[in-house]
Structure formats: structure tokens, C-alpha cells
Coordinates of C-alpha atoms in Angstrom, one line a residue:
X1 CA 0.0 0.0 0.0
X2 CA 1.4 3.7 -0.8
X3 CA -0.7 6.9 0.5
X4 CA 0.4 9.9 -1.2
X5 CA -0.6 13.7 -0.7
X6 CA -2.6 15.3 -3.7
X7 CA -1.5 18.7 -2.9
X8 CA -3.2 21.9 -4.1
X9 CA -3.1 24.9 -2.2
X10 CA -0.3 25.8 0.4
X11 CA 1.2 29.5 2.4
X12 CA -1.9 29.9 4.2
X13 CA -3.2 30.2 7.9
X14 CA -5.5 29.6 10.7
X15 CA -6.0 32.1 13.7
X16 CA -6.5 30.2 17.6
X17 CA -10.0 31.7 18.2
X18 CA -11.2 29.9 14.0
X19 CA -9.4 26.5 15.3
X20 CA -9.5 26.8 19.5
X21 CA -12.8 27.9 19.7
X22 CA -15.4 25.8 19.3
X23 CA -16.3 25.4 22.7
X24 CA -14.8 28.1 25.1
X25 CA -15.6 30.9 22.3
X26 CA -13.3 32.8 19.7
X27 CA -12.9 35.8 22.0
X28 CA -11.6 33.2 24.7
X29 CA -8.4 33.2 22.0
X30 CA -5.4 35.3 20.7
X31 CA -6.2 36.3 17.4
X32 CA -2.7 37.3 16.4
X33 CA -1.8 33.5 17.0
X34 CA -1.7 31.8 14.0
X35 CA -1.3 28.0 12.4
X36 CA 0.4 27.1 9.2
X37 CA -2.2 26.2 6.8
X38 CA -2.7 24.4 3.3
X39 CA -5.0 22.3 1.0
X40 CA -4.4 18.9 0.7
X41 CA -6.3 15.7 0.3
X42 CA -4.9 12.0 -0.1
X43 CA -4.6 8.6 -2.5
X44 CA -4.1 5.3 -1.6
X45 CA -2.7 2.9 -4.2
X46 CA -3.5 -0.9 -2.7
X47 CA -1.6 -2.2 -5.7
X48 CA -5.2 -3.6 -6.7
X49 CA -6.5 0.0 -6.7
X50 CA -6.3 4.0 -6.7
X51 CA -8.8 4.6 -3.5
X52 CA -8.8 8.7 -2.8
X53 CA -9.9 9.8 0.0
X54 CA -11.7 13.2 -1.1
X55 CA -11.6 15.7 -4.3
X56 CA -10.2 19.0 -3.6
X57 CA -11.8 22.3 -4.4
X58 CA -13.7 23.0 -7.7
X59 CA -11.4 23.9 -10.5
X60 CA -11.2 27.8 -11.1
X61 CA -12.0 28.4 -7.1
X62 CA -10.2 31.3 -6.0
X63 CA -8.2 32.0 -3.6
X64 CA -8.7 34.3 -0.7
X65 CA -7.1 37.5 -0.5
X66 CA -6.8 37.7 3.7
X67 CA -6.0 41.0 5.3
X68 CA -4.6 41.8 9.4
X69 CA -8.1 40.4 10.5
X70 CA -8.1 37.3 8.1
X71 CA -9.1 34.1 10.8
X72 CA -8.1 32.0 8.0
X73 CA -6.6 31.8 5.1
X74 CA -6.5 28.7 2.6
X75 CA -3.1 29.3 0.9
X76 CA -2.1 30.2 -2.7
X77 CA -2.7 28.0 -5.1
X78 CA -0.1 24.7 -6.1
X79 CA -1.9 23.8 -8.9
X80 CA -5.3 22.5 -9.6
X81 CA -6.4 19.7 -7.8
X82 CA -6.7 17.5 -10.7
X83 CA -3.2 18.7 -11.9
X84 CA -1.9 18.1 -8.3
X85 CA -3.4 14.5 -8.8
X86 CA -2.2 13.9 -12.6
X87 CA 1.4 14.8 -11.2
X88 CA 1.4 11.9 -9.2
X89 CA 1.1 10.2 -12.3
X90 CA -2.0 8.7 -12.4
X91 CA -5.2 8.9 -14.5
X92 CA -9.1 9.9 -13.5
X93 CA -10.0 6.4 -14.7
X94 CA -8.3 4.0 -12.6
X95 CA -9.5 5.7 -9.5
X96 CA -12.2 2.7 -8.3
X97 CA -13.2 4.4 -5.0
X98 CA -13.7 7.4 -3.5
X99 CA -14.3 8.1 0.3
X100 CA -15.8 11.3 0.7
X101 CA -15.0 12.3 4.7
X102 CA -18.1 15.3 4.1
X103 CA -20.0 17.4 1.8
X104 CA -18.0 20.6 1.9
X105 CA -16.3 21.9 -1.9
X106 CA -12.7 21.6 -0.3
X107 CA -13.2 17.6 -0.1
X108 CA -16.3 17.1 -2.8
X109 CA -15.1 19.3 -5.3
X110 CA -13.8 17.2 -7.9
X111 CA -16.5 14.3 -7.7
X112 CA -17.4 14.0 -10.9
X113 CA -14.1 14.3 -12.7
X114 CA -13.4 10.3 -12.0
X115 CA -16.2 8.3 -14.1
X116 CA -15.1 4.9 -12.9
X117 CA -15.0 5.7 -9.3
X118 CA -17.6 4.5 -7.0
X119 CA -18.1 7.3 -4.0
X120 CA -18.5 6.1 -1.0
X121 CA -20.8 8.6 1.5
X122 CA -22.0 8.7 4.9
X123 CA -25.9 8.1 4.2
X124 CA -26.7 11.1 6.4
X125 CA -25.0 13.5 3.9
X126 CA -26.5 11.9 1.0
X127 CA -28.9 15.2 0.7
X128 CA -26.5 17.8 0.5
X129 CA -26.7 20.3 -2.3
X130 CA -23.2 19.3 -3.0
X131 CA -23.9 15.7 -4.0
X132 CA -26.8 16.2 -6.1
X133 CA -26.9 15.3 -9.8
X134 CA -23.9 12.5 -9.1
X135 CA -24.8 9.1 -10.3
X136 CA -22.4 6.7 -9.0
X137 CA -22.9 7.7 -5.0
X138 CA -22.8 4.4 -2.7
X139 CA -24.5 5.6 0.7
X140 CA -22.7 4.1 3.8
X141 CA -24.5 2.2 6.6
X142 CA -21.8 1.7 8.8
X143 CA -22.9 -2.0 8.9
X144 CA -19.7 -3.5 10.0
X145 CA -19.6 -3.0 13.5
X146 CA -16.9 -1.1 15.7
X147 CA -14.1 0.1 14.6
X148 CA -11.6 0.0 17.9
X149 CA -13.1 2.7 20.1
X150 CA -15.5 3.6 17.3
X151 CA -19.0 2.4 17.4
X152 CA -19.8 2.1 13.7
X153 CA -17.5 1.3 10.8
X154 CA -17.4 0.0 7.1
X155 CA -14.5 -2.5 5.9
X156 CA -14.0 -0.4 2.5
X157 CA -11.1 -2.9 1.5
X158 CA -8.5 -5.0 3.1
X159 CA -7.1 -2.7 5.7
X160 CA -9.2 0.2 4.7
X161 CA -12.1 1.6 7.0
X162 CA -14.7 3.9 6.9
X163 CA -16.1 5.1 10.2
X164 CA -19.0 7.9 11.0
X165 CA -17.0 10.4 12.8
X166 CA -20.4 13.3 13.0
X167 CA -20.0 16.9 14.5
X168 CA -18.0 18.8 11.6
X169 CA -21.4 17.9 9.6
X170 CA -23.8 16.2 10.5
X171 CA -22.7 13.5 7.9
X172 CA -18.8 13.5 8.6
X173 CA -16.7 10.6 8.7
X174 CA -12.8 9.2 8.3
X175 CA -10.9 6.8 7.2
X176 CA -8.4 4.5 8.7
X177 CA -5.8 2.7 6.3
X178 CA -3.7 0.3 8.2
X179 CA -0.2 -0.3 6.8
X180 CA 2.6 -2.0 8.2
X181 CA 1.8 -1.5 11.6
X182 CA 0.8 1.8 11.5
X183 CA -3.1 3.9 11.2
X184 CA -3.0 6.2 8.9
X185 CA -5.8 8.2 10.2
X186 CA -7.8 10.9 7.3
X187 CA -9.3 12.9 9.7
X188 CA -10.8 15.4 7.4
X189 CA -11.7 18.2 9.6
X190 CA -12.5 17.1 13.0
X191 CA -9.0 19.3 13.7
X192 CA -8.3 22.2 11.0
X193 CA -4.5 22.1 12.6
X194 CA -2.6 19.2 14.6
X195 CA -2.3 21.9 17.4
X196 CA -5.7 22.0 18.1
X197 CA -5.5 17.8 18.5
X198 CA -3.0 18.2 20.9
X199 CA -4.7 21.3 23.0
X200 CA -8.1 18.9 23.0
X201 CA -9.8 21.8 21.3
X202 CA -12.7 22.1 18.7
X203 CA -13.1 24.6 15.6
X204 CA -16.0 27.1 15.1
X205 CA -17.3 25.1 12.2
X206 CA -19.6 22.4 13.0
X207 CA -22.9 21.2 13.1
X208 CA -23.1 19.5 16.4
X209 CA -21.3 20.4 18.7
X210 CA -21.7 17.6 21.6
X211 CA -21.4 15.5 18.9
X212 CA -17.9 16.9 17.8
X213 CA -16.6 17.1 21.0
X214 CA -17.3 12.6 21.0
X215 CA -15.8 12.4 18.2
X216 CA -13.0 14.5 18.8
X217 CA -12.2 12.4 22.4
X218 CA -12.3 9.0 20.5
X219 CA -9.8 10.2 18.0
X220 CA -7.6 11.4 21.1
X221 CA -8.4 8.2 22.7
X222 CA -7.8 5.9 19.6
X223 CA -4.2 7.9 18.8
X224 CA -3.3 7.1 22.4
X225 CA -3.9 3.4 22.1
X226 CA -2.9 3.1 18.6
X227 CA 0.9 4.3 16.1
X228 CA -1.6 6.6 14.3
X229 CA -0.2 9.5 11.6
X230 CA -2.3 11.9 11.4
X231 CA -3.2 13.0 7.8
X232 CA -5.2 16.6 8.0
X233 CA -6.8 18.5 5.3
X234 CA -5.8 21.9 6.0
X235 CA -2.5 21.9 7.9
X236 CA 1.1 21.2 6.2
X237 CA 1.3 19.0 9.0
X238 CA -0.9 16.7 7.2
X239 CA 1.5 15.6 4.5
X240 CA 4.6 15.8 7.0
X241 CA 3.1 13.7 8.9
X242 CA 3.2 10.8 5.9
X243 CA 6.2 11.9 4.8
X244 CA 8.2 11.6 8.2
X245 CA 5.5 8.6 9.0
X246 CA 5.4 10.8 12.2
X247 CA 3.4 9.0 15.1
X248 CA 1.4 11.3 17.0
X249 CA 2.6 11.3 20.7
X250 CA -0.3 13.6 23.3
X251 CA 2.1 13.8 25.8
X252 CA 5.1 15.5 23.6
X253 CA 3.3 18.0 20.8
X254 CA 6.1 18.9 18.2
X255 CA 7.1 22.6 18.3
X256 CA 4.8 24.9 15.9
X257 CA 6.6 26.6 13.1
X258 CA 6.0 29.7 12.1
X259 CA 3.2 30.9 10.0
X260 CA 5.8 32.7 6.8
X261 CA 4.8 36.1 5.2
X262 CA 2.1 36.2 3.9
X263 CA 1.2 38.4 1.0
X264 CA -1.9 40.7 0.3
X265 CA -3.1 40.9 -2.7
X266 CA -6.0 43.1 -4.7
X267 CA -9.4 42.1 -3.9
X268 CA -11.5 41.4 -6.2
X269 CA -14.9 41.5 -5.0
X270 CA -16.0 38.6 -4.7
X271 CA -16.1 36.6 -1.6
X272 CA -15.9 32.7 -0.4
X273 CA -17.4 30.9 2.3
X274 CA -15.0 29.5 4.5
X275 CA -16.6 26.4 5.2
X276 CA -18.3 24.9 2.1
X277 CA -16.3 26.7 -0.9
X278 CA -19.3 28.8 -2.3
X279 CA -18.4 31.7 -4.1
X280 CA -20.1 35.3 -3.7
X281 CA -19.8 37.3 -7.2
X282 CA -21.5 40.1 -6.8
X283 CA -21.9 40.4 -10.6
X284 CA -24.6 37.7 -10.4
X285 CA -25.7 38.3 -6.8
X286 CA -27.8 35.5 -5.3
X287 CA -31.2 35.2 -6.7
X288 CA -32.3 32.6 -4.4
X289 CA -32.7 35.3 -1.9
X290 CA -33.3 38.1 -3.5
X291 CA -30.2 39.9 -3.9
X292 CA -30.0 41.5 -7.4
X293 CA -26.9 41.5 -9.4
X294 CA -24.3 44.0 -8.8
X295 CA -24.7 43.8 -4.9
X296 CA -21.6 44.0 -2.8
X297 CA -20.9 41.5 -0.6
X298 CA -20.7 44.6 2.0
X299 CA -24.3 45.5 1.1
X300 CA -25.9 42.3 1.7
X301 CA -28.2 42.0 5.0
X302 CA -27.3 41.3 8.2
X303 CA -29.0 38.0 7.5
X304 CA -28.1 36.5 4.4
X305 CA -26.5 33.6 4.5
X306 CA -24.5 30.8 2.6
X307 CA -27.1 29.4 -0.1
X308 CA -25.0 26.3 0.0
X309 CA -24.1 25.3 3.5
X310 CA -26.4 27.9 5.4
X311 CA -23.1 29.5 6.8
X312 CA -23.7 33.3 8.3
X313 CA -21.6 36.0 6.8
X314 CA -18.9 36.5 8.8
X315 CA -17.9 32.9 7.6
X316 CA -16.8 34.3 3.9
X317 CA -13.5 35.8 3.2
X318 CA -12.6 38.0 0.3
X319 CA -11.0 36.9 -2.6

């Protein structure tokens, strides 16, 4: 088995109150504390088959354009995700699977790009507006029992699980790969940074948040019992973690590195929500409620909100 990192997006950051707040509040945080962030997701070649776990953002998404205030910002664009996954030398046919950790566009974007791919979904994210339209979805039970500490699993292939991880959505999962006696955990977003797994502290993005806070102790738990390496979506950390095959230790956090400079760039109007990927143009405005054409994003009401994921304002950042 190899797992490699499809890597698309890299420079960027997280501010502590976006990935320590969840529970105590982002005011209970230092806002000019930042994390290293990036945009990765990952492939797992069995030597039978080319397994990814998620599909990067949607071609042409742009990137943010953060400023002093920024909580987050995504990172400048590597390349396209399905250029980031053609570099790796493979082909959008001979990917057989697809485990889709949850419905937002940084991990569903690409879905339909691989036509032989079965994609593999939590059955309680089956309805999202981001899945709709996709033929070859396969809606997970979680049939197979516990996983370890975790209640419900599915045996995706030999030494490949699929377990419902809710709280980030209400659909969320992960994936476990074991390979020569390690767990290669996929955690999607339960932690935006490996910081925040080793502070025991929840983002502001979820939709249930006792139910993040479980999942978030049995991954701590499970990485305690278990020589886990822990592959994130939106940290560096995530792919030096499978490079180094770097166990996570609780008791002995590696020092943070330093978030580099970061430049600011023009804006350009238009504005995307953090959480699921959705654009804002105010060229086209959002007819859905009500907001004519050529409507700032500044101008919209004080309750408009992400058509896509339901997301308040203050969850977009410029681009």
C-alpha cells in the first residue's frame, strides 16, 4: 500500500480563536496566534487499486485574499487539484473508489471528474446540495460494526475503513488505512491544525457540537492506544506527517513553526465561504434570496446567509 498527498493549495493560515474555539468561544483566544495552513487531500494505491480519499476544491476556485483580521486563510494555489493529482502520475480512470469524509467543496469538489469511481458517502450527507446530480454515490450504513473505540465502521477494502466520525457535519466521517503496523488516520476536519488535536480543542465550524466534541475524544483516545499518523486536510502538517511517517505522541506536541509572510493581494470582490467553498460574485448576486446583481458583498443584510451550507456572513472571506 502507498498513500500519497494530492496537494493543491499551500502559504496559508488559521488564527487560535477559528481552530480553538469551538467550545470556550473565539474571543476566549489570541487572534494574532496563527497556524500554518494548506490544502491537501490524499490517494491510496493498494496495488489492486487507486482509493482517494476526497476531491479538492472546484477547479477555477479562487483563492482568498486575507487581510490583518483574516481568521483563515487557505493558501495560494499549487496547482489544480486534478493537476496536483495527474502529477502523481495517475489517471481519473483508474481511481475505483472514492471516500468522501463530508460534503463541503474543499473535499467534494472534484467528484465527478473520475467516471469509474464508486463514491462512497455517509448516508446522512447523502442530501447535500453538494452531491446532487452524481450518479455513482454508494450511501454508507456503517454495517460493519466497531471500529476499535469507534462504534460504527465500514471495511472499505482489506485494511481500509470507513467510520461515521459526526459533528464537523452532521454526515462526517474518516478513514483508517492500516499499513505496516501503522493507522493512517484521514481525519478530514475534525482538527483544522494538529495543534488543536494536541490542546483537545474544537473549531467554530460544525454542526453538532456535543457531537464533535465525542468524536473529537475517540480520536484522542484511539491515537493514544494506537501508532496513528495523522493525515489533516488543511495543515502542512498533514503531509509531514506521511512523509516523516510521524506517530502522533499527546504527551510530547512537536514545536509549531511559524506561520511565513504572507502576501496581500488586490481584492476582487468577490467573496468565499469558508466552510463549504461557495463563491459570492457580486456580478450575479444571489437570486435565491433576492439579492440582485451587482450587490456587494458589504451590502448584503445582516441576515443572508451561505445558499449552499447555510453559513452566516462572517464565515466568507474576500478573494
Amino acid at each position: 500500500m502507498e498513500i500519497k498527498a494530492v496537494r493543491f493549495r499551500d502559504g496559508g493560515f488559521y488564527s487560535q480563536p477559528f481552530v480553538f474555539g469551538g467550545e470556550e468561544g473565539p474571543d476566549a483566544f489570541d487572534a494574532s496566534i496563527r497556524y500554518r495552513g494548506s490544502l491537501q487531500n490524499y490517494l491510496i494505491d493498494t496495488g489492486d487499486e487507486v482509493i482517494l480519499v476526497d476531491t479538492g476544491l472546484p477547479a477555477g476556485t479562487p483563492e482568498e485574499v486575507p487581510d490583518e483580521t483574516s481568521m483563515l486563510f487557505t493558501g495560494e494555489d499549487v496547482a489544480s487539484y486534478m493537476d496536483a493529482f495527474a502529477a502523481l502520475g495517475y489517471k481519473p480512470e483508474q481511481v475505483t473508489k472514492i471516500l468522501l469524509t463530508h460534503k463541503h467543496g474543499d473535499h467534494s469538489g472534484e467528484l465527478r471528474s473520475f467516471p469509474n469511481a464508486k463514491i462512497y458517502v455517509n448516508e446522512d450527507e447523502m442530501s447535500a446540495e453538494e452531491l446532487q446530480g452524481i450518479d455513482n454515490l454508494v450511501p454508507v450504513g456503517f454495517t460493519d460494526g466497531p471500529y476499535h473505540n469507534f462504534p460504527e465502521s465500514q471495511k472499505i477494502a482489506e485494511g481500509i475503513y470507513f467510520i461515521r466520525a459526526k459533528g464537523h457535519t452532521n454526515g462526517n466521517s474518516l478513514v483508517v488505512a492500516e499499513n505496516d503496523g501503522l493507522f493512517y488516520m484521514f481525519e478530514a476536519d475534525v482538527t483544522y491544525v494538529d495543534e488543536a488535536l494536541y490542546e483537545n480543542k474544537l473549531s467554530v465550524v460544525f454542526d453538532d457540537l456535543p457531537a464533535a466534541r465525542e468524536t473529537l475524544d475517540r480520536v484522542r483516545e484511539f491515537v493514544a492506544a494506537n501508532p496513528t499518523v495523522y493525515l489533516g486536510t488543511h495543515t502542512p502538517q498533514g503531509y509531514e506527517n506521511l512523509e516523516a511517517k510521524r506517530v502522533i505522541d499527546l504527551a510530547n506536541p512537536p514545536e509549531t513553526i511559524p506561520v511565513g509572510e504572507v502576501t496581500f493581494k488586490t481584492r476582487t470582490g468577490k467573496y468565499v465561504c469558508s466552510v463549504c467553498g461557495y463563491v459570492y460574485d457580486p456580478a450575479v448576486g444571489d437570486e435565491s434570496q433576492g439579492i440582485a446583481p451587482g450587490t456587494p458583498f458589504e451590502d448584503l443584510p445582516d441576515d443572508w446567509h451561505c445558499p449552499r451550507c447555510k453559513k452566516p456572513k462572517d464565515r466568507f472571506n474576500a478573494a
